[in-house]
Amino acid sequence: MEPTILDVAEKAGVSPSTVSRVINETAPVAEATKKKVTDAIESLGYRTNKFAHALRKQSSNVFGIIVPDISNPFFSTLIRGAEDRFHEGGLSTMICDTKGEPKKEIRNIEMLVKERVDGVVATSAESAGNGINRLFEEEIPVVAVDRSPTSNEITTVLADNEGSGKKATGHLLEKGCRRIGFVRGPSGVSTAHERFTGYVNALEERELHADDDLITQGDFTFSSGKRALERLREKNRNSGPPDGLVVANDLMAVGVIRKAEELNVKVPGDLAVVGFDDILLSKLINPTLTTVSAPTYRMGATAAGLLLNEVESNRMGRADRGKRVVFATELVERESSQLGGG
Amino acid sequence: MEPTILDVAEKAGVSPSTVSRVINETAPVAEATKKKVTDAIESLGYRTNKFAHALRKQSSNVFGIIVPDISNPFFSTLIRGAEDRFHEGGLSTMICDTKGEPKKEIRNIEMLVKERVDGVVATSAESAGNGINRLFEEEIPVVAVDRSPTSNEITTVLADNEGSGKKATGHLLEKGCRRIGFVRGPSGVSTAHERFTGYVNALEERELHADDDLITQGDFTFSSGKRALERLREKNRNSGPPDGLVVANDLMAVGVIRKAEELNVKVPGDLAVVGFDDILLSKLINPTLTTVSAPTYRMGATAAGLLLNEVESNRMGRADRGKRVVFATELVERESSQLGGG
DNA sequence: TTATGTTATGAAAAGGTTTTCATAACTGGT
DNA sequence: ACCAGTTATGAAAACCTTTTCATAACATAA
């Protein structure tokens, strides 16, 4: 039914080998024959059979992209960056959403292994026992993005999270905040930890130091943000509540703002808030949220690019791994941090 | 390197055919030989080669899922439903995000064709020239979900959008609204149109009728919601503004609420608002948004199930297409529609 | 006992590429 | 005019399964 390379060869009056050479430009072919072949391909509507191609080349030309949550705009932008880069090269992609569940991550990785993808761009879901090792076992090249993997053999693309933490904290200091608290993210996530480090460093540079009572932890969800503010106000009933809060991601920051409203704490006014990621929601809530944004699209594209390099290197027999690219971030100033008209 | 079925055969002292029969349970095999084979498979760590399998069977065991926006929680839930169903059967999935751009939809579909997927679950991005026809040409089975395709040959899974429109409108009427407006969605999208029809019918059942001045159109985005409210208040400067608004999706409804705030119109109080989809955001904003939700996860799972049936039928030589499943929807009452304490 | 059907297995073909190995026809240099 | 090196092509092998066709052994029915 579907024409094969043999049909093309016959129609063009050449051998299948020659047709293959024309298609893949893998050896010189006389101009005249080339024309005969392309004509035959055209008229038959021939397309190379993916399965046969993959079998012979032992390569699927498919790449995997793993993220913990596709509905998080941060990750969907990352995906878009990576996807565009892959599609540019005529490569296909499989997107995997682990929903942050290790079980689902494993299942997804098993799928990618079964599909014999040529490589994977991964935002490994959890620190503990991440399935990336599995890909290593199978000798499938991996590039990590946004979060640091445990192994440093793995090429990694990151945002400057520590710098982000510094920027956010510095911003609040400039706005005149004196008691600045921090809502940390889940303990296993490098991103969250580095942001916290930035906060600590920003304070220390000014010879202040982080008061333990002003620090609490959430798990990146909206409701954990609400609980965080509750706890912080409880803890500081005597010493005086924080007047500024750096929150490890936007979603929790929105939770903080909602809870502040319930408690009749004015944001901004009584409390300035800064988040991270610049998700869509941050522009939509009231007050709009000051946040630190990373060049997500470019991070995705870069990760894909590095992965392709790595695959290419592997084919050439060289092995270059363990590169590290860090992107600068940017403070996006909005209403939630405009203290006292200043 | 990687062991083949031949290695297994040799180790077990049988022919490759027998090994294949053991693996696929495609013909009776003596208990003793079966054991020898499974032992050999185990000890060699054999896994069947996907490429060879696909080539021989002319089937990838991969299914496509097309949505206009993966970061929209409505669609990501739909995806999860479909994906879970596919994974259950050991099938793989490729998720495509068209970003609502026809160009991207075409590129994605081209990719699915190239990958020779066994079938596609699609929320066709636009009404006009949707790429689904392309899949038809390639004889790739398709099931449409959430939006009606142009062809009625195609099995479709829908929410009862007209019913939703009715419920939303009826709810506002019960709350005492007298001048109820409607913000329509993009003209090509069946979902949006049906919701509008529900609105009209709800009014007519009560022998009211929809005032043209109370109707305007948006494009499903946040900012188009803001503009919509502006236009409606402009239009009705003399006749009096609407006291209730049914908005074709939640994102626009949030835009309406934000704009109302800017204009000092109280929601609820001066204006009651109802949206559709029950996206995460609807619970997070202030006031929380009353909305109509559909069983999104089940819709995705059902679509995948029907697709699998259809593929199976095709293999058996029968052709059953054009089924139609409609899911009931549910009103989720929140703050935005609680008029005057009543 | 002979014919018929079922169970259990192997040999070989088929699925559609890419690539190695050969060969032939040229090219350019001496 | 001869040799070396390209250039241009074809034949055939290899990639790894699944499946058809055969064959043999065995059971059941007449």
XYZ file of C-alpha atoms (C1' of nucleotides) in Angstrom:
744
model
C 0.000 0.000 0.000
C 2.274 2.645 1.356
C 5.183 2.928 -1.085
C 8.566 1.659 0.063
C 12.041 2.634 -0.911
C 11.973 -0.299 -3.297
C 9.055 1.151 -5.189
C 10.892 4.418 -5.494
C 14.012 2.630 -6.689
C 12.089 0.744 -9.317
C 10.246 3.806 -10.551
C 13.487 5.779 -10.776
C 15.336 2.863 -12.348
C 18.010 2.755 -9.669
C 18.860 0.619 -6.657
C 17.415 1.175 -3.194
C 20.884 2.063 -1.970
C 20.977 5.026 -4.293
C 17.578 6.233 -3.150
C 18.731 6.053 0.435
C 21.817 8.040 -0.471
C 19.746 10.718 -2.106
C 17.435 10.998 0.874
C 20.126 11.106 3.508
C 22.822 12.882 1.479
C 25.186 10.286 2.742
C 27.262 9.853 -0.424
C 27.640 11.742 -3.706
C 24.986 10.996 -6.314
C 25.041 12.203 -9.931
C 22.806 15.172 -10.523
C 20.763 13.347 -13.168
C 20.018 10.324 -10.987
C 19.273 12.534 -8.056
C 16.570 14.197 -10.095
C 15.063 10.901 -11.207
C 14.927 9.794 -7.596
C 13.395 12.958 -6.168
C 10.816 12.881 -8.945
C 9.917 9.309 -8.125
C 9.655 10.140 -4.429
C 7.439 13.074 -5.238
C 5.124 11.228 -7.566
C 4.701 8.235 -5.270
C 4.369 10.347 -2.165
C 7.045 8.297 -0.488
C 7.989 8.915 3.147
C 10.596 6.919 4.938
C 9.212 4.281 7.229
C 9.963 5.295 10.754
C 10.036 1.781 12.149
C 12.483 0.418 9.633
C 14.630 3.472 9.975
C 14.712 3.198 13.742
C 15.473 -0.513 13.625
C 18.395 -0.048 11.290
C 19.827 3.031 12.988
C 19.040 1.845 16.500
C 17.739 5.280 17.272
C 14.217 6.575 17.673
C 14.817 10.266 17.022
C 12.491 10.867 19.956
C 13.448 12.836 23.040
C 11.819 12.840 26.453
C 10.967 15.850 28.593
C 10.172 15.233 32.243
C 8.611 17.847 34.517
C 6.843 17.624 37.873
C 3.772 19.562 36.729
C 2.817 20.515 33.198
C 0.045 22.807 34.373
C 2.566 24.977 36.186
C 3.270 27.763 33.686
C 6.907 27.776 34.702
C 7.311 24.238 33.437
C 5.077 24.581 30.425
C 7.284 27.426 29.244
C 10.347 25.328 29.891
C 8.786 22.566 27.835
C 8.054 24.935 25.013
C 11.670 26.060 24.914
C 12.955 22.515 24.775
C 10.322 21.366 22.329
C 10.980 24.162 19.893
C 14.644 23.296 19.884
C 13.944 19.623 19.226
C 11.347 20.281 16.553
C 13.812 22.559 14.781
C 15.947 19.498 14.194
C 12.989 17.423 13.034
C 13.051 15.452 16.265
C 9.958 14.329 18.148
C 9.248 14.721 21.844
C 7.480 12.874 24.609
C 6.353 15.003 27.504
C 6.036 13.358 30.894
C 4.200 14.819 33.843
C 5.250 13.174 37.082
C 2.793 15.162 39.226
C 5.614 15.187 41.749
C 4.857 11.548 42.559
C 7.927 9.294 42.528
C 5.744 6.375 41.476
C 4.587 8.259 38.418
C 8.103 9.422 37.679
C 9.288 5.849 37.606
C 6.442 4.782 35.385
C 7.173 7.626 32.989
C 10.854 6.852 32.861
C 10.057 3.200 32.204
C 7.988 4.397 29.264
C 10.835 6.482 27.903
C 13.188 3.544 28.228
C 10.743 1.289 26.435
C 10.377 3.821 23.643
C 14.159 3.917 23.473
C 14.315 7.694 23.407
C 17.629 9.171 22.310
C 17.856 11.457 25.319
C 15.964 13.160 28.117
C 15.623 16.683 29.471
C 14.546 16.278 33.058
C 13.396 18.346 35.968
C 13.802 15.514 38.372
C 10.767 15.467 40.608
C 12.245 14.762 43.993
C 15.696 14.727 45.424
C 15.390 11.294 46.944
C 15.809 8.252 44.730
C 15.119 10.088 41.529
C 14.668 7.896 38.544
C 17.398 9.616 36.580
C 19.785 6.897 37.653
C 17.645 4.496 35.715
C 18.338 6.467 32.544
C 22.020 6.380 33.353
C 21.877 2.617 33.626
C 20.361 2.457 30.172
C 23.040 4.831 28.905
C 20.431 7.317 27.815
C 21.910 10.835 27.845
C 20.263 13.197 30.311
C 20.394 16.930 30.866
C 18.947 18.267 34.098
C 17.188 21.595 34.131
C 16.038 23.917 36.900
C 17.005 21.555 39.682
C 20.449 20.177 40.518
C 20.664 16.418 40.263
C 22.585 14.420 42.821
C 25.259 13.318 40.390
C 27.596 15.958 39.030
C 28.308 13.858 35.977
C 25.093 15.265 34.584
C 24.993 18.407 32.491
C 22.753 20.916 34.211
C 20.950 24.129 33.292
C 19.941 26.307 36.196
C 18.619 29.688 37.105
C 20.774 31.650 39.501
C 18.563 30.841 42.442
C 20.927 32.104 45.034
C 21.146 35.402 43.186
C 17.343 35.441 43.032
C 17.106 35.023 46.771
C 19.568 37.856 47.235
C 17.683 40.114 44.847
C 14.358 39.479 46.511
C 15.746 40.086 49.972
C 17.733 43.145 48.897
C 14.619 44.586 47.355
C 12.693 44.323 50.601
C 15.595 45.851 52.520
C 15.612 48.807 50.129
C 11.910 49.199 50.632
C 12.654 49.662 54.288
C 11.682 46.300 55.767
C 13.430 45.494 59.011
C 12.110 42.104 60.015
C 12.257 39.999 56.880
C 11.092 36.407 57.058
C 11.444 33.492 54.664
C 9.060 30.702 53.728
C 11.183 27.782 52.571
C 10.248 25.167 49.974
C 10.283 21.362 50.256
C 13.583 20.229 51.739
C 14.679 18.015 48.871
C 14.392 20.638 46.151
C 17.687 22.359 45.347
C 15.944 25.379 43.856
C 14.214 26.123 47.118
C 17.334 25.631 49.153
C 19.461 27.967 47.024
C 16.886 30.714 47.233
C 17.068 30.448 50.970
C 20.866 30.649 50.872
C 20.541 33.857 48.859
C 18.283 35.263 51.551
C 20.747 34.422 54.295
C 23.664 35.878 52.343
C 21.835 39.082 51.503
C 21.220 39.642 55.194
C 24.763 38.792 56.176
C 26.239 41.138 53.606
C 24.511 43.895 55.495
C 25.651 42.412 58.761
C 22.134 41.418 59.696
C 21.261 37.914 60.453
C 18.324 35.654 59.811
C 16.166 35.217 62.892
C 15.070 31.591 63.216
C 11.635 32.647 64.354
C 11.116 34.381 61.025
C 11.766 31.243 59.031
C 9.273 28.506 58.293
C 8.704 25.854 55.676
C 6.073 25.006 53.067
C 5.752 22.514 50.241
C 5.258 24.836 47.248
C 1.451 24.610 47.395
C -1.068 27.385 47.837
C -2.418 26.092 51.113
C 1.023 25.576 52.626
C 1.597 29.287 51.981
C -1.504 30.125 53.990
C -0.394 27.933 56.871
C 3.087 29.431 56.753
C 1.873 32.937 57.446
C -0.295 31.683 60.264
C 2.671 29.970 61.892
C 4.945 32.973 61.492
C 2.481 35.310 63.177
C 1.958 32.812 65.946
C 5.700 32.435 66.561
C 6.283 36.173 66.660
C 3.357 37.189 68.772
C 5.688 38.812 71.314
C 8.695 39.843 69.264
C 6.564 41.582 66.629
C 5.467 40.140 63.271
C 7.587 40.264 60.100
C 7.167 43.339 57.924
C 8.558 41.626 54.849
C 8.383 38.055 53.568
C 10.383 36.268 50.914
C 8.436 33.197 49.813
C 10.196 30.386 47.938
C 7.667 30.294 45.104
C 4.778 32.349 43.772
C 2.037 29.889 44.546
C 2.862 29.900 48.252
C 3.247 33.684 48.096
C -0.320 33.913 46.836
C -1.362 31.747 49.763
C 0.384 34.156 52.108
C -1.437 37.094 50.572
C -4.812 35.387 50.889
C -4.197 34.492 54.499
C -3.035 38.054 55.237
C -6.338 39.287 53.898
C -8.216 36.918 56.193
C -6.173 38.155 59.151
C -6.648 41.790 58.189
C -2.962 42.258 57.566
C -2.496 44.736 54.702
C -0.297 43.664 51.789
C 1.466 45.899 51.029
C 1.391 48.217 54.005
C 1.744 45.936 56.988
C 3.593 43.268 55.073
C 5.585 43.270 51.837
C 5.755 40.000 49.918
C 8.078 38.729 47.193
C 7.807 35.402 45.394
C 9.689 33.480 42.727
C 8.835 32.187 39.218
C 6.534 34.881 37.831
C 3.679 32.543 37.080
C 0.593 33.889 35.302
C -1.364 34.037 38.524
C 1.046 36.612 39.950
C -0.216 39.223 37.536
C -3.842 38.341 38.166
C -4.221 38.487 41.893
C -4.778 41.567 43.972
C -2.326 42.944 44.917
C -0.199 41.869 41.975
C 2.824 39.967 43.205
C 6.417 41.164 43.082
C 8.514 38.208 42.042
C 11.823 37.073 40.612
C 11.634 35.566 37.156
C 14.026 33.326 35.287
C 14.399 33.084 31.495
C 12.452 29.864 31.470
C 12.012 29.506 27.748
C 15.714 29.948 27.124
C 16.562 27.514 29.878
C 14.478 24.856 28.177
C 15.947 25.581 24.782
C 19.479 25.554 26.160
C 18.959 22.264 27.930
C 17.693 20.694 24.727
C 20.628 22.111 22.805
C 23.175 20.746 25.251
C 21.470 17.379 25.156
C 21.691 17.275 21.380
C 25.385 18.116 21.578
C 25.894 15.330 24.026
C 24.109 12.812 21.844
C 26.177 13.918 18.888
C 29.365 13.546 20.920
C 28.368 10.061 21.960
C 27.935 9.082 18.336
C 31.382 10.405 17.573
C 32.724 8.288 20.384
C 33.725 11.214 22.590
C 32.024 11.714 25.919
C 31.503 15.206 27.238
C 29.299 15.514 30.269
C 28.927 17.499 33.416
C 28.635 20.947 31.873
C 26.854 23.578 33.916
C 25.000 26.641 32.684
C 23.518 29.241 35.010
C 21.070 31.902 33.869
C 20.700 35.272 35.500
C 17.308 36.198 36.954
C 15.345 39.392 37.125
C 13.260 41.122 39.761
C 9.754 41.991 38.582
C 8.459 44.754 40.766
C 4.705 44.820 41.336
C 2.285 45.978 44.005
C 2.859 43.484 46.814
C 6.169 45.069 47.801
C 5.326 48.787 47.536
C 5.538 49.631 51.198
C 4.104 52.887 52.470
C 4.019 54.620 49.127
C 7.817 54.251 48.920
C 25.317 -6.135 23.353
C 21.675 -6.029 24.203
C 20.394 -9.610 24.017
C 18.058 -10.505 21.164
C 15.385 -13.093 20.881
C 17.964 -15.279 19.161
C 20.173 -15.261 22.213
C 17.216 -16.262 24.321
C 16.338 -19.029 21.903
C 19.850 -20.392 21.930
C 20.154 -20.272 25.703
C 16.802 -22.045 26.094
C 17.603 -24.528 23.368
C 14.539 -23.686 21.291
C 13.770 -21.716 18.152
C 13.120 -17.967 18.132
C 9.549 -18.675 17.052
C 8.911 -20.502 20.269
C 10.330 -17.691 22.334
C 8.062 -15.246 20.568
C 5.109 -17.499 21.250
C 5.943 -17.631 24.923
C 6.263 -13.879 25.167
C 3.101 -13.038 23.283
C 1.035 -16.043 24.321
C 0.069 -16.393 20.741
C 0.096 -20.194 20.499
C 0.201 -23.071 22.961
C 3.632 -23.952 24.285
C 4.470 -26.977 26.436
C 4.841 -26.117 30.089
C 8.426 -27.419 30.237
C 9.663 -25.362 27.270
C 7.828 -22.326 28.553
C 9.809 -22.548 31.747
C 13.115 -22.915 29.920
C 12.295 -19.826 27.893
C 11.188 -17.612 30.748
C 14.296 -18.623 32.665
C 16.491 -17.666 29.742
C 14.693 -14.344 29.379
C 15.155 -13.679 33.043
C 18.814 -14.538 33.201
C 19.728 -12.575 30.080
C 17.587 -9.593 31.014
C 15.945 -9.723 27.616
C 13.408 -7.079 26.601
C 11.759 -7.083 23.237
C 13.181 -4.577 20.816
C 10.602 -1.919 20.238
C 11.781 -1.024 16.763
C 11.719 -4.521 15.387
C 8.392 -5.162 17.008
C 6.905 -2.026 15.521
C 8.309 -2.783 12.096
C 6.869 -6.232 12.057
C 3.515 -5.345 13.546
C 3.242 -2.050 11.706
C 2.105 -0.444 14.904
C 3.881 1.829 17.319
C 1.765 1.259 20.422
C 1.980 5.005 20.902
C -1.029 7.294 21.157
C -1.219 11.042 20.696
C -3.042 13.540 22.880
C -3.615 17.008 21.467
C -4.740 19.975 23.571
C -4.677 23.716 22.996
C -2.914 24.512 26.265
C -1.263 22.105 28.666
C -0.869 24.752 31.347
C -4.632 25.130 31.555
C -5.592 22.860 34.444
C -8.729 21.831 32.623
C -6.670 20.256 29.875
C -3.943 18.908 32.086
C -6.597 16.986 33.992
C -8.065 15.763 30.727
C -4.595 14.589 29.732
C -4.150 12.767 32.986
C -7.396 10.911 32.471
C -6.440 9.815 28.994
C -2.864 9.027 29.914
C -3.826 6.836 32.853
C -6.103 4.858 30.580
C -3.383 4.340 27.986
C -0.694 3.491 30.504
C -2.993 0.895 32.012
C -2.740 -0.987 28.736
C 1.031 -0.603 28.577
C 0.687 1.953 25.807
C 2.811 5.076 25.491
C 1.606 8.620 24.887
C 2.762 11.745 23.129
C 1.294 14.970 24.423
C 1.001 17.871 22.022
C 0.409 21.454 23.050
C -0.843 23.529 20.133
C -0.908 26.777 22.101
C -4.054 27.460 20.138
C -1.928 28.254 17.098
C -3.022 26.440 13.925
C 0.570 26.436 12.688
C 1.691 24.618 15.785
C -1.245 22.244 15.590
C -0.235 21.254 12.089
C 3.363 20.778 13.104
C 2.300 18.613 16.010
C 0.024 16.506 13.883
C 2.783 16.057 11.336
C 4.906 14.765 14.169
C 2.252 12.280 15.244
C 1.905 11.081 11.668
C 5.653 10.664 11.358
C 5.732 8.702 14.584
C 2.930 6.581 13.178
C 0.871 6.740 16.326
C -1.921 4.195 16.580
C -4.542 6.808 17.418
C -5.167 10.303 18.710
C -7.312 11.915 21.376
C -7.771 15.503 20.265
C -9.178 18.741 21.507
C -8.958 20.348 18.132
C -7.579 23.825 18.603
C -9.656 25.860 16.202
C -12.823 25.320 14.326
C -11.396 26.482 11.050
C -9.264 24.095 9.020
C -8.443 21.887 11.940
C -5.710 19.422 11.300
C -7.843 16.471 12.276
C -8.641 15.895 8.640
C -4.986 15.188 8.132
C -5.243 12.296 10.570
C -8.272 11.052 8.718
C -6.310 11.044 5.476
C -3.683 8.914 7.143
C -6.403 6.643 8.468
C -5.318 7.251 12.017
C -8.268 6.783 14.382
C -9.299 9.931 16.232
C -11.586 10.632 19.149
C -12.511 14.261 19.789
C -12.956 15.477 23.321
C -14.436 18.624 24.845
C -15.056 20.290 21.483
C -17.228 19.095 18.626
C -15.328 18.423 15.447
C -16.753 19.445 12.105
C -17.184 15.887 10.893
C -19.777 13.735 12.639
C -17.965 10.580 11.586
C -15.737 11.204 14.562
C -16.447 9.739 17.970
C -16.799 12.568 20.434
C -16.760 13.018 24.196
C -18.335 16.198 25.475
C -19.482 17.966 28.562
C -23.095 19.062 28.530
C -22.186 22.635 27.744
C -25.684 23.743 26.946
C -26.823 22.354 30.269
C -23.940 24.180 31.930
C -25.035 27.458 30.399
C -28.540 26.824 31.621
C -27.396 25.976 35.129
C -25.223 29.072 35.398
C -27.968 31.344 34.165
C -30.644 29.677 36.274
C -28.444 30.101 39.324
C -28.171 33.854 38.784
C -31.910 34.111 38.228
C -32.538 32.341 41.520
C -30.159 34.727 43.214
C -32.419 37.509 42.053
C -30.514 38.938 39.119
C -32.712 40.768 36.632
C -30.332 41.978 33.950
C -28.072 39.029 33.171
C -25.388 39.464 30.556
C -23.155 36.999 28.772
C -19.516 37.159 27.714
C -19.115 34.825 24.771
C -16.005 32.871 23.831
C -14.152 32.738 20.513
C -16.615 32.210 17.663
C -15.099 28.990 16.333
C -15.200 27.061 19.583
C -18.244 24.828 19.953
C -17.933 24.714 23.728
C -18.341 28.458 23.968
C -21.236 28.531 21.582
C -23.187 25.832 23.382
C -22.795 27.581 26.711
C -24.294 30.641 25.128
C -27.192 28.611 23.769
C -27.850 27.373 27.296
C -27.970 30.935 28.503
C -30.477 31.929 25.835
C -32.643 28.897 26.514
C -32.623 29.439 30.266
C -33.921 32.934 29.744
C -36.526 31.862 27.218
C -37.850 29.140 29.456
C -38.729 31.895 31.876
C -40.129 33.954 29.027
C -37.355 36.476 29.338
C -35.130 37.218 26.462
C -31.483 38.012 25.979
C -30.872 41.712 25.460
C -28.249 42.223 22.750
C -26.701 45.076 24.677
C -25.920 42.652 27.493
C -23.945 40.338 25.259
C -20.349 40.744 24.213
C -17.488 38.555 23.113
C -14.027 37.643 24.359
C -11.345 35.169 23.344
C -10.997 33.084 26.529
C -8.082 35.173 27.846
C -7.837 37.104 31.098
C -7.449 40.477 29.437
C -10.359 39.938 27.065
C -12.479 39.436 30.183
C -11.396 42.804 31.485
C -12.224 44.497 28.215
C -15.577 42.719 28.071
C -16.812 44.247 31.304
C -15.618 47.663 30.183
C -17.593 47.351 26.953
C -20.708 46.127 28.689
C -20.779 49.045 31.119
C -20.167 51.458 28.253
C -22.996 50.002 26.187
C -25.457 50.121 29.063
C -24.645 53.539 30.418
C -28.238 54.600 29.942
C -30.235 51.416 30.269
C -28.496 50.440 33.501
C -25.601 47.984 33.891
C -26.013 44.208 34.223
C -26.448 42.852 37.747
C -25.346 39.347 36.762
C -22.844 38.030 34.258
C -22.345 34.577 32.835
C -18.808 34.370 31.412
C -17.889 31.625 28.955
C -14.809 30.511 30.890
C -13.204 31.052 34.270
C -10.154 32.912 33.060
C -12.271 35.626 31.472
C -14.481 35.663 34.551
C -11.431 36.450 36.650
C -10.672 39.287 34.248
C -14.195 40.588 34.757
C -13.780 40.492 38.521
C -10.465 42.347 38.368
C -11.910 45.032 36.127
C -14.948 45.364 38.383
C -12.606 46.052 41.252
C -10.874 48.762 39.250
C -14.224 50.329 38.436
C -15.395 50.099 42.023
C -18.160 47.699 41.107
C -18.675 45.255 43.977
C -18.567 41.520 43.186
C -20.757 40.167 44.586
C -23.125 42.938 45.562
C -23.392 45.095 42.491
C -22.591 42.267 40.133
C -22.803 38.486 40.416
C -20.422 36.461 38.240
C -20.396 32.823 37.126
C -17.719 31.144 35.036
C -17.057 27.714 33.554
C -14.340 25.063 34.009
C -13.467 25.311 37.707
C -9.782 25.958 37.164
C -7.482 26.165 40.169
C -7.386 29.945 40.005
C -11.108 30.132 40.704
C -10.561 28.974 44.258
C -7.631 31.314 44.809
C -8.946 34.691 43.809
C -10.997 37.011 45.951
C -13.934 36.676 45.767
C -13.781 32.976 44.962
C -15.529 32.265 41.699
C -18.794 30.406 41.267
C -18.381 28.164 38.258
C -19.689 25.128 36.419
C -17.363 22.153 36.387
C -17.220 19.096 34.164
C -15.818 15.665 35.079
C -12.664 16.382 33.170
C -10.630 13.409 34.290
C -13.390 11.000 33.362
C -13.848 12.685 30.018
C -10.200 12.105 29.197
C -10.293 8.510 30.356
C -13.489 7.849 28.427
C -12.088 9.344 25.244
C -9.009 7.151 25.517
C -11.166 4.109 26.157
C -13.350 4.734 23.132
C -10.268 5.261 21.003
C -8.841 1.928 22.104
C -12.112 0.248 21.226
C -12.043 1.825 17.825
C -8.474 0.716 17.158
C -9.406 -2.789 18.234
C -12.417 -2.765 15.923
C -10.260 -1.648 13.035
C -7.936 -4.578 13.598
C -10.895 -6.911 13.566
C -11.963 -5.407 10.280
C -15.135 -3.810 11.611
C -15.482 -0.056 11.609
C -17.457 1.599 14.355
C -17.225 5.343 14.480
C -19.268 8.391 15.277
C -20.265 7.527 18.826
C -21.145 10.400 21.095
C -20.859 10.603 24.873
C -22.067 13.573 26.884
C -21.168 14.130 30.525
C -23.320 16.008 32.976
C -21.880 19.089 34.658
C -22.156 20.546 38.101
C -22.565 24.035 39.540
C -19.902 24.914 42.118
C -21.278 27.697 44.239
C -18.724 30.136 45.641
C -18.607 33.764 46.721
C -18.854 35.622 43.429
C -22.548 34.902 43.039
C -23.763 35.441 46.613
C -25.852 38.545 45.968
C -26.984 40.713 48.864
C -26.608 38.022 51.499
C -29.346 36.037 49.769
C -6.772 -49.601 12.055
C -7.248 -45.703 9.416
C -8.585 -41.116 9.061
C -8.995 -36.582 11.261
C -7.880 -33.160 14.276
C -5.007 -30.977 17.799
C -0.657 -29.724 20.099
C 4.081 -28.450 19.883
C 7.820 -26.892 17.461
C 11.201 -25.297 13.706
C 12.585 -23.161 9.206
C 12.123 -19.427 6.630
C 9.955 -15.313 4.893
C 8.580 -10.687 5.543
C 8.678 -6.045 7.278
C 11.712 -1.446 5.129
C 15.797 0.712 5.986
C 20.980 1.720 5.982
C 25.569 0.408 5.139
C 29.483 -2.353 3.825
C 31.752 -4.338 0.150
C 32.560 -4.558 -4.760
C 32.901 -2.918 -9.114
C 32.970 0.166 -12.847
C 33.729 4.423 -14.870
C 36.008 8.410 -14.751
C 39.575 12.113 -13.416
C 44.085 13.966 -13.243
C 48.968 13.476 -12.879
C 53.178 11.807 -14.871
C 49.365 5.551 -21.981
C 49.433 3.928 -17.267
C 48.486 4.294 -12.283
C 46.156 6.205 -8.334
C 42.452 8.175 -6.574
C 37.654 9.755 -6.908
C 32.895 9.390 -8.112
C 28.788 6.758 -8.929
C 26.226 2.818 -8.398
C 24.483 -2.007 -7.229
C 24.225 -6.455 -4.501
C 23.682 -8.168 -0.339
C 23.971 -8.255 4.608
C 22.263 -6.649 8.892
C 18.912 -4.706 12.220
C 15.152 -7.998 15.381
C 10.659 -9.402 15.390
C 6.358 -11.950 14.177
C 3.949 -15.118 11.414
C 3.050 -18.432 7.850
C 3.963 -22.843 6.328
C 5.537 -27.479 7.340
C 6.198 -31.326 9.946
C 5.886 -34.421 13.616
C 3.825 -36.481 17.466
C -0.040 -37.587 19.583
C -5.011 -38.127 20.638
C -9.712 -39.092 19.353
C -13.442 -40.933 16.625
C -15.284 -44.068 13.277
